[in-house]
XYZ file of C-alpha atoms in Angstrom:
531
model
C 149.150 145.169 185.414
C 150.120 146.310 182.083
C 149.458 144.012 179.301
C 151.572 144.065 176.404
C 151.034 144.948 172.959
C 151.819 141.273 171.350
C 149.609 139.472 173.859
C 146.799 141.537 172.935
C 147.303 141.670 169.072
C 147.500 137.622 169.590
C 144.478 137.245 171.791
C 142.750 139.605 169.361
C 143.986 137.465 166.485
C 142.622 134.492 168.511
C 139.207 135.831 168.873
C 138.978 136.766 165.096
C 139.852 133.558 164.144
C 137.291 131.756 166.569
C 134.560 133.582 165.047
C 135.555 132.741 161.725
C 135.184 129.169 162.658
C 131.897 129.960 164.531
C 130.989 131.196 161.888
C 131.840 128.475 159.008
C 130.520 125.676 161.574
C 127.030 127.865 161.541
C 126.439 128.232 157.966
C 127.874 124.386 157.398
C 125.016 123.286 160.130
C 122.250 125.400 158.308
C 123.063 124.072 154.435
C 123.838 120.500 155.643
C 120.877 118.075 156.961
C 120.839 116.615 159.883
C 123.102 113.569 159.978
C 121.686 110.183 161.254
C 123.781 107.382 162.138
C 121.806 103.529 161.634
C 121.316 101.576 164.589
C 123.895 98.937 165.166
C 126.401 100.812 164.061
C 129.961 101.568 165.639
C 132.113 104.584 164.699
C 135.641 104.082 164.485
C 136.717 107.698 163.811
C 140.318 107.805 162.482
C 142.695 110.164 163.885
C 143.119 112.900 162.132
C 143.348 116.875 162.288
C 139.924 118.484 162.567
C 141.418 121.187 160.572
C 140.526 119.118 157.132
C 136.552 120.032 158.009
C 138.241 123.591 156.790
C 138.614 124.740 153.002
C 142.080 126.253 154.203
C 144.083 125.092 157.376
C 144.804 127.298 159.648
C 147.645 127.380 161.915
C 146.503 127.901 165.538
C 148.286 127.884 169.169
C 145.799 128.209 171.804
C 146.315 130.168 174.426
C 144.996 130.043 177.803
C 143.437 133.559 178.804
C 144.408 134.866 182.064
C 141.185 136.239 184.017
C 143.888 138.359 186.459
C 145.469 139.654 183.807
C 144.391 139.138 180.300
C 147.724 140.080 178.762
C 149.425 137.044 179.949
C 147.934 134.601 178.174
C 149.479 130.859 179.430
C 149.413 128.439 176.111
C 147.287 125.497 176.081
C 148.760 121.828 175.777
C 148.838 120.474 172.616
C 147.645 116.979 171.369
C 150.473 116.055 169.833
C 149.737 112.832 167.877
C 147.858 115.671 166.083
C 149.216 118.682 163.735
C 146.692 121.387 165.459
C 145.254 120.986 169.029
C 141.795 119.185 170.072
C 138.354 121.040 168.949
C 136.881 120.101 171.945
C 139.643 122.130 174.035
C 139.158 125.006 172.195
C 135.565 124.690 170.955
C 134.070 123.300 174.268
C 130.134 124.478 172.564
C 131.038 123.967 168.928
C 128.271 121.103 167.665
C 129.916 119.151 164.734
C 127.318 117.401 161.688
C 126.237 114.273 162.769
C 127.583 111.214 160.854
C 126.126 107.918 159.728
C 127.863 104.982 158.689
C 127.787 102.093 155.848
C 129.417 99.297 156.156
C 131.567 100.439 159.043
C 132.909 103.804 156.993
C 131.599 107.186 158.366
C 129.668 109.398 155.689
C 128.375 113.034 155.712
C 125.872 113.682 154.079
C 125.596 116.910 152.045
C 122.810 119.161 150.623
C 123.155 119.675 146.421
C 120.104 121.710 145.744
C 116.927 118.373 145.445
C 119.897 115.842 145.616
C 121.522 114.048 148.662
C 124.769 112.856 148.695
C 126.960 111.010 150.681
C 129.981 111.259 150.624
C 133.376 110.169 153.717
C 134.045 113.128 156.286
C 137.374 114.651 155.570
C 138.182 114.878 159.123
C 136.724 112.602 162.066
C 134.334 114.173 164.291
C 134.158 113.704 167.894
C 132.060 110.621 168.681
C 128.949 111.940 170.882
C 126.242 110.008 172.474
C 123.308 109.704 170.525
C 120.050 111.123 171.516
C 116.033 109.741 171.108
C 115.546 111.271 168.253
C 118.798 110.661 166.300
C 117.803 106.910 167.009
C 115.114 106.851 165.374
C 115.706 108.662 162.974
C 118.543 106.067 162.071
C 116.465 103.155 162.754
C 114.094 104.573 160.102
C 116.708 104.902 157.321
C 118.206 101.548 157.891
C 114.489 100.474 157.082
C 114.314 102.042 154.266
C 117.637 101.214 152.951
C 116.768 97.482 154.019
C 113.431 97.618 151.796
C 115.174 99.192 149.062
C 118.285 97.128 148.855
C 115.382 93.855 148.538
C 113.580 95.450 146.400
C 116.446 95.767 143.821
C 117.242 92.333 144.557
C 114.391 91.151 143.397
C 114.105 89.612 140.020
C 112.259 91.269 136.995
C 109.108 90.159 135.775
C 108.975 87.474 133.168
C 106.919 90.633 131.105
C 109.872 92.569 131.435
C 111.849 90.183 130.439
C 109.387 89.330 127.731
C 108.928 93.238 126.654
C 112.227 93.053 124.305
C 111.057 90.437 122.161
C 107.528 91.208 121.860
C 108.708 94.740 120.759
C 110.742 93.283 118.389
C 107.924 91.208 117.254
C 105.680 93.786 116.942
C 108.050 95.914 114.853
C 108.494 92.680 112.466
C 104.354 92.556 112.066
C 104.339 96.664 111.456
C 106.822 95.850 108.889
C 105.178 93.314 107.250
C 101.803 94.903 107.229
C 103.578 98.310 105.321
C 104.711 96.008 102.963
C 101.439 94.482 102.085
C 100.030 97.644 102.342
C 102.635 99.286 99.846
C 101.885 95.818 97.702
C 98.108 96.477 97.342
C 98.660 100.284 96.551
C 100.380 98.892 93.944
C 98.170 96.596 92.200
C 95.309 99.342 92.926
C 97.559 101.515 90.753
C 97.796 99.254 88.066
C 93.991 98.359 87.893
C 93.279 102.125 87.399
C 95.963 102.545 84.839
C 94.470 99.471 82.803
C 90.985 100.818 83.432
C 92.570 104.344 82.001
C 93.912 102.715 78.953
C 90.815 101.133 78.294
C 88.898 103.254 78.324
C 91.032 105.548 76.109
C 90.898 102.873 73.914
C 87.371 101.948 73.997
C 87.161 105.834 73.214
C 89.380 105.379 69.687
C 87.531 102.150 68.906
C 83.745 104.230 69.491
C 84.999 107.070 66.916
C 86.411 104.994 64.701
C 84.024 102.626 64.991
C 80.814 103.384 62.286
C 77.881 102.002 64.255
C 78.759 104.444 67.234
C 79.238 107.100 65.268
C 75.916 106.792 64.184
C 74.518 106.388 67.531
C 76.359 109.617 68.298
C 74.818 111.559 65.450
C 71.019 110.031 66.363
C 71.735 111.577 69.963
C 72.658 114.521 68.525
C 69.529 114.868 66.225
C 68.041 113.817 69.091
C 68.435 117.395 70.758
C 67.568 119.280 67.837
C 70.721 120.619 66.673
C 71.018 121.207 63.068
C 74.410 119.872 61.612
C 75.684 119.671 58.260
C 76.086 115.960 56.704
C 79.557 115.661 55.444
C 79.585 115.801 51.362
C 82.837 114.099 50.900
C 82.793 110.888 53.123
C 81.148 107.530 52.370
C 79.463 106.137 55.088
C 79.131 102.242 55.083
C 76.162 99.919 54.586
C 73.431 99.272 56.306
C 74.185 95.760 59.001
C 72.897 92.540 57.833
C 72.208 90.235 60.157
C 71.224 86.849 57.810
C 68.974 85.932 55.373
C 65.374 85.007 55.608
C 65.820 81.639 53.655
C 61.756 80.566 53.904
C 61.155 84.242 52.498
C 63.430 83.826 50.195
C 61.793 80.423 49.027
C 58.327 81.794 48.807
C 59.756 84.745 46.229
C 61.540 82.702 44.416
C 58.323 80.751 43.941
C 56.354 84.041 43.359
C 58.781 85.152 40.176
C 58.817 81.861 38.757
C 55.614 82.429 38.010
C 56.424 85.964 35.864
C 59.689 85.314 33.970
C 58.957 87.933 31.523
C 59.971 90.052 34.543
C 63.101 91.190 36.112
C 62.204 92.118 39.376
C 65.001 93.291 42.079
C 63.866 93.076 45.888
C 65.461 94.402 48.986
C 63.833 93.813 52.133
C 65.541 94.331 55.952
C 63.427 93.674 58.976
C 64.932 97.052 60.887
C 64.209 95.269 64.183
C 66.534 92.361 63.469
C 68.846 93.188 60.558
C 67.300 89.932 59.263
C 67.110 90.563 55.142
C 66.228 89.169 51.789
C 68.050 90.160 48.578
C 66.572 89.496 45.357
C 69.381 90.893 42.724
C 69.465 93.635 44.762
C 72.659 95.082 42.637
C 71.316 95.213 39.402
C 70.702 98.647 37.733
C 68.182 100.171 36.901
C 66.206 103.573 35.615
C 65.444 105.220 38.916
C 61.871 107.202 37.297
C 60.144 108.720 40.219
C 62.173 106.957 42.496
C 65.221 109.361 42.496
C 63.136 111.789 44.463
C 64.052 110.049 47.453
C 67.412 111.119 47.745
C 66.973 114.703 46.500
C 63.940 114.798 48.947
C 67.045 113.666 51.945
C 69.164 116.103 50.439
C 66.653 119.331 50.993
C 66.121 118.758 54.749
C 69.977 118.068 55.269
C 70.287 121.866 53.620
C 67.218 122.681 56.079
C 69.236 121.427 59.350
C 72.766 123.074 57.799
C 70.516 126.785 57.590
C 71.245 127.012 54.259
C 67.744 126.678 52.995
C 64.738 127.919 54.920
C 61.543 125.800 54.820
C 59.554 129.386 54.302
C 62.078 130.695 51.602
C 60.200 131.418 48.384
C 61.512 129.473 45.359
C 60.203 131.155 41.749
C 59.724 128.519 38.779
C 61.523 129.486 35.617
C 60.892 128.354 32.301
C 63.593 125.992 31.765
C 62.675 124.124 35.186
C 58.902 123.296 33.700
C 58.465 119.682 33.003
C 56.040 117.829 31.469
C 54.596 114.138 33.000
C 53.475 113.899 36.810
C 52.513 117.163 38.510
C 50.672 120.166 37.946
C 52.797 123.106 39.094
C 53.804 122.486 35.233
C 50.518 124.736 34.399
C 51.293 127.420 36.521
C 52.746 130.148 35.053
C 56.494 130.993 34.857
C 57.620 133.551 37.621
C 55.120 131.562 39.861
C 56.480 131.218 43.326
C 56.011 128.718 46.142
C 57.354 128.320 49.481
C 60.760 125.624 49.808
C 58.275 123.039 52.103
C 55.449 123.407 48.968
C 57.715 122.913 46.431
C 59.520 119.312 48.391
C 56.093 118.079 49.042
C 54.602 118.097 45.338
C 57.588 116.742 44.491
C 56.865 113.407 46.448
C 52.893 113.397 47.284
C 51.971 114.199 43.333
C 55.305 113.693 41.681
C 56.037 116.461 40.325
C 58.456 116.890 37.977
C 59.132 120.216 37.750
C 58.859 120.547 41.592
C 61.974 118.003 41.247
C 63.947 120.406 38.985
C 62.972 123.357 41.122
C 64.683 121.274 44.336
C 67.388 119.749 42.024
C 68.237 123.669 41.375
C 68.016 124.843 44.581
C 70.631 122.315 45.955
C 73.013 123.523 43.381
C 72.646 121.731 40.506
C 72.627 117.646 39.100
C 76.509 116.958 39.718
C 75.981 118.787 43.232
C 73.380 116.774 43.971
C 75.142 113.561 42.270
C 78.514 114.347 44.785
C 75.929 113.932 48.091
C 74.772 110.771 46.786
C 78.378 109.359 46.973
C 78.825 110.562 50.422
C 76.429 108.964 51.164
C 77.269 105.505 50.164
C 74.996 104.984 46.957
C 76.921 103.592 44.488
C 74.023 103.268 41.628
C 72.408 105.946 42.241
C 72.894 109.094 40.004
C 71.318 111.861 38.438
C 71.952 112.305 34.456
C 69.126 114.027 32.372
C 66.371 117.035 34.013
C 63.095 115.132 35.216
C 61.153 113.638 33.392
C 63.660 110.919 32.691
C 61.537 108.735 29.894
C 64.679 107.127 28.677
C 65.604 106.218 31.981
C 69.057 107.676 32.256
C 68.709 108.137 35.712
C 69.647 105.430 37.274
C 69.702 103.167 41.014
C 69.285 99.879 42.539
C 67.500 98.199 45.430
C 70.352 98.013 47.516
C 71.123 101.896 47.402
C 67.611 102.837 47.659
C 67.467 100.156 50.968
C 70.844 101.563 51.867
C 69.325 105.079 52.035
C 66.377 104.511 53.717
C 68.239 102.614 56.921
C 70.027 105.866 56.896
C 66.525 108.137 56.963
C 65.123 105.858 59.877
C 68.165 105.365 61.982
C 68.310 108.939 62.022
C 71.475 109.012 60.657
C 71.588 111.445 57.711
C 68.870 113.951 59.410
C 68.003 115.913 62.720
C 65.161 113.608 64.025
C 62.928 116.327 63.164
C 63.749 116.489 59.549
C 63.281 113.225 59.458
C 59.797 113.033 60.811
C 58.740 115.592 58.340
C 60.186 113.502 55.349
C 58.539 109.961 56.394
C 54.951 112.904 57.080
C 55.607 114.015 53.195
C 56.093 109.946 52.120
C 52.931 108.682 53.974
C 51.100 111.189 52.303
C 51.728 109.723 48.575
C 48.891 109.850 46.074
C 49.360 106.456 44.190
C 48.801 103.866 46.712
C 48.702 101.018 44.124
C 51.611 98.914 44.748
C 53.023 98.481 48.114
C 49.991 99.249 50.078
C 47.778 97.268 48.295
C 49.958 94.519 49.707
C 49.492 95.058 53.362
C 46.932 94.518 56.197
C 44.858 96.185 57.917
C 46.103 99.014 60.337
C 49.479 99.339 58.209
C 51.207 102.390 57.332
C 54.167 103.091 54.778
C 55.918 105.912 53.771
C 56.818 105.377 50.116
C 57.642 106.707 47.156
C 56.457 105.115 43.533
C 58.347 105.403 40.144
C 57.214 104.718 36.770
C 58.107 104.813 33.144
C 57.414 102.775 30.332
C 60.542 100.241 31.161
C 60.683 99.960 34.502
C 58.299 100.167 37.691
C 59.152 100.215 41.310
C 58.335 101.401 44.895
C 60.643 102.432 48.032
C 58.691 102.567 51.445
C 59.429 101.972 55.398
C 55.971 99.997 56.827
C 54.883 99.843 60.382
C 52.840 97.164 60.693
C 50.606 96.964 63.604
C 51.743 94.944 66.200
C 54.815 97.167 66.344
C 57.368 95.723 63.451
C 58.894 98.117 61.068
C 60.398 96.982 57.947
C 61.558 98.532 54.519
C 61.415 96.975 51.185
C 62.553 98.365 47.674
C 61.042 96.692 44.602
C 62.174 97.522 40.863
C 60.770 95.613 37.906
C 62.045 95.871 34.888
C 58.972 95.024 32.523
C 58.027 95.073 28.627
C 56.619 98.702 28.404
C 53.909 99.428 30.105
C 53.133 95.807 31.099
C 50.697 95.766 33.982
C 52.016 92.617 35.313
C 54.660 94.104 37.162
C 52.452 96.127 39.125
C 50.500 92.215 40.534
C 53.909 91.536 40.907
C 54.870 94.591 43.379
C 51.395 93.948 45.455
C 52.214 90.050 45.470
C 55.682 90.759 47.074
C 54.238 92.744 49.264
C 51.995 90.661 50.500
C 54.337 87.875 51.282
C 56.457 90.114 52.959
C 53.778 91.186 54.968
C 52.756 88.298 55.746
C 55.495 86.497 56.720
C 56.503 89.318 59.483
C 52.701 88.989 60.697
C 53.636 85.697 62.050
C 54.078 85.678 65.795
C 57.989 84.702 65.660
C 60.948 84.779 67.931
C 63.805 86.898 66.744
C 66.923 88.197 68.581
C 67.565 91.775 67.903
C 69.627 94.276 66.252
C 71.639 94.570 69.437
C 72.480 91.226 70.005
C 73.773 90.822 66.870
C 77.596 89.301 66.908
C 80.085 91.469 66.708
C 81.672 91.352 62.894
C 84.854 93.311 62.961
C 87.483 93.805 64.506
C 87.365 96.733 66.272
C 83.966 95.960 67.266
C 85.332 92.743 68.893
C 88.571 94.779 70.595
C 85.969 97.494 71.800
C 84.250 94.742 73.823
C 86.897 92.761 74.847
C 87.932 96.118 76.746
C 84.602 96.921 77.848
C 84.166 93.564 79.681
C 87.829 93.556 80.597
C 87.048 96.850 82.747
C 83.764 95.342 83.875
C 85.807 92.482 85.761
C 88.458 94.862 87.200
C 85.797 97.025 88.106
């Protein structure tokens, strides 16, 4: 029999269209799990086209194939409380996703990548008996959903609930530890700008302040550094601590006894700053006594290089003077090294030795402008040496005054002045001061004497360790030999009374007397209690 050409093209048509639903079903079954359904549970599936399980709907009218003849083709019945006729009459083998329900509503349960979602069926399946597996595989996820869905229920812990406000709490202790943190940064700032102001203070006060200065210039003499004294600046007086009164007493006694006499005394215990002043300010003729300073003078011009203790100094004529000495036999053009020259000048007196150094230094008003600088206010050269009028002129106070200076290391390089307090110990005329002291004494002195006056300068080291200067200047009737008991009798007391075992603070812990001594420690212990 002859089959037409519509039949065919429709039962071809047909066939296309099943495996394009074959198809979609297969690839659906391999991307979607399988689906479970819990135990317990009914389906109710609503009726409804199974042509929404498709992205498109497609318009179908079954036909049934004719095995005589496959042109004819008899149509199948349609289900007609549906738009498209039953899946299970035209897909008898077709195996739909399984379904699970939740409260009574079927789901289907898709595959998104790690993810599974539920979500309702667009169309409603077939309802098929379930098998062993599928059973338990739903009894399973109802467990699990049971144990879940408790597990939510359950209440939090009172931690958890707790965590909020001991977060909180913590975050308010943080806070408050930063800010008394950022306080104490604070204050430590402070402290170390007060300590820095202090101490640039303290720094003004100490070179302003004379004592350190000198303390500075001893350390520096200390290392053997030659330096120039300044020429144009007065340095101050030596520090006085208080008098001796019971000295006093017992030289007020001694004088009584010589008022033909006008004695001036200066005497500073250099350990104490403990003095005795005896007219100390009255002037006098300096005599011999003036060589001091020019002596001071020649070794500050050794430690400035400008005079060499080797360089060869020539006598002239007009430097020759008569008195002390004997370089004043010697003939003119005669010369003698710079060190010879100093120490005849102070171990035999030598006048002309004195007008060779005097010339050397650059002349009297050269010599006279140092003296200021130094802070003598008496003393001063007038006339070439020998002075037999006495026109040259000092006091005890200045010639004290200068000797502080020579000890303290203040006016010379430590060396200098070890070589000037050598050429002093080494004095010829040992009649006045040293007659007045014990045994195992020294002194470094220097005598002067002229018809009108008679006096002697010296720093003594007595033997248990003490180390005092005194300056004594009599003014006498000419020549009178009385004021040379008088020198060795004031010596003797002197001595004497320092011999006695006796307790006395020293120069350091004197009290402060100015101002900026007493601002310099007010700062000092002020960083001592920060620090």
């Amino acid at each position: 029999m002859a089959v037409s050409r519509g039949s065919k093209h429709q039962t071809d048509r047909i066939e296309s269209e099943q495996r394009q639903t074959y198809r979609y079903r297969r690839l659906s079954r391999q991307r979607r799990p399988r689906q479970t359904l819990p135990l317990g549970e009914d389906i109710n599936p609503p009726s409804s086209s199974p042509s929404q399980h498709l992205r498109r709907p497609i318009q179908l009218r079954a036909v049934q194939p004719n095995s005589q003849n496959p042109s004819r083709a008899k149509p199948l019945p349609l289900n007609r409380s549906a738009q498209y006729p039953s899946e299970s009459s035209i897909y008898p083998n077709l195996k739909l996703p399984k379904l699970r329900a939740i409260n009574g509503i079927p789901i289907r349960e898709t595959s998104l990548g790690n993810r599974r979602m539920s979500h309702p069926p667009a169309a409603t399946p077939l309802s098929q008996p379930l098998n062993p597996r599928q059973e338990n595989s739903l009894r399973r996820q109802k467990q699990r959903s049971t144990v879940s869905t408790q597990s939510e229920a359950k209440p939090k812990r009172q931690s958890s609930r707790s965590q909020p406000a001991q977060t909180g709490k913590s975050r308010r202790t943080r806070h408050s530890q930063k800010r008394s943190v950022g306080i104490w940064i604070q204050i430590i700032r402070l402290l170390i700008l007060g300590v820095g102001i202090g101490a640039i203070a303290g720094t003004l006060l100490s070179v302003l302040d004379p004592t350190s200065k000198m303390s500075m210039q001893s350390s520096e003499a200390a290392e053997g550094n030659p330096q120039e004294s300044p020429t144009n600046q007065i340095t101050p007086a030596l520090p006085l601590r208080q008098e001796i009164t019971p000295l006093k007493s017992q030289v007020q006694t001694l004088l009584a006894k010589n008022p033909k006499l006008q004695p001036g005394v200066f005497v500073v215990d250099l350990d104490t700053g403990a003095y005795l002043d005896w007219e100390s300010n009255s002037i006098f003729p300096a005599a011999s006594t003036i060589k001091v300073p020019v002596l001071v003078a020649f070794f500050q011009d050794v430690d400035a290089g400008k005079i060499r203790l080797d360089e060869p100094l020539t006598m002239t004529p007009e430097m020759i003077a008569k008195g002390s000495g004997d370089m004043q036999y010697q003939k003119p053009g005669t010369q003698y090294s710079a060190l010879e020259v100093a120490t005849k000048m102070i171990t035999i007196s030598d006048n002309t030795a004195t007008n060779m150094i005097i010339h050397r230094l650059g002349g009297i008003q050269a010599v006279n402008q140092r003296f200021i600088s130094w802070g003598l206010t008496a003393t001063a050269i007038n006339n070439p040496l020998p002075d037999l009028e006495g026109t040259n002129t000092t006091n005890a106070r200045d010639m004290a005054n200068l000797l502080y200076k020579v000890n303290q290391g203040e006016l010379l390089t430590l060396r200098s002045r070890d070589r000037l307090l050598d050429i002093m110990q080494r004095t010829v005329n040992n009649s006045l001061i040293p007659q007045g002291l014990g045994k195992g004494a020294m002194v470094a002195h220097k005598t002067g004497d002229i018809g009108s006056v008679l006096g002697d300068v010296g720093i003594v080291d007595m033997p248990t360790g003490k180390r005092y200067l005194i300056v004594t200047l009599v003014k006498r009737p000419h020549n009178d030999a009385s004021a040379s008991e008088l020198i060795r009798n004031l010596s003797r007391t002197v001595y004497d009374y320092f011999h006695k075992p006796a307790v006395t603070p020293s120069l350091n812990s004197m009290p402060i007397s100015t101002p900026a001594m007493m601002v310099s420690g007010l700062l000092i212990g002020l960083q001592g209690t920060i620090l």
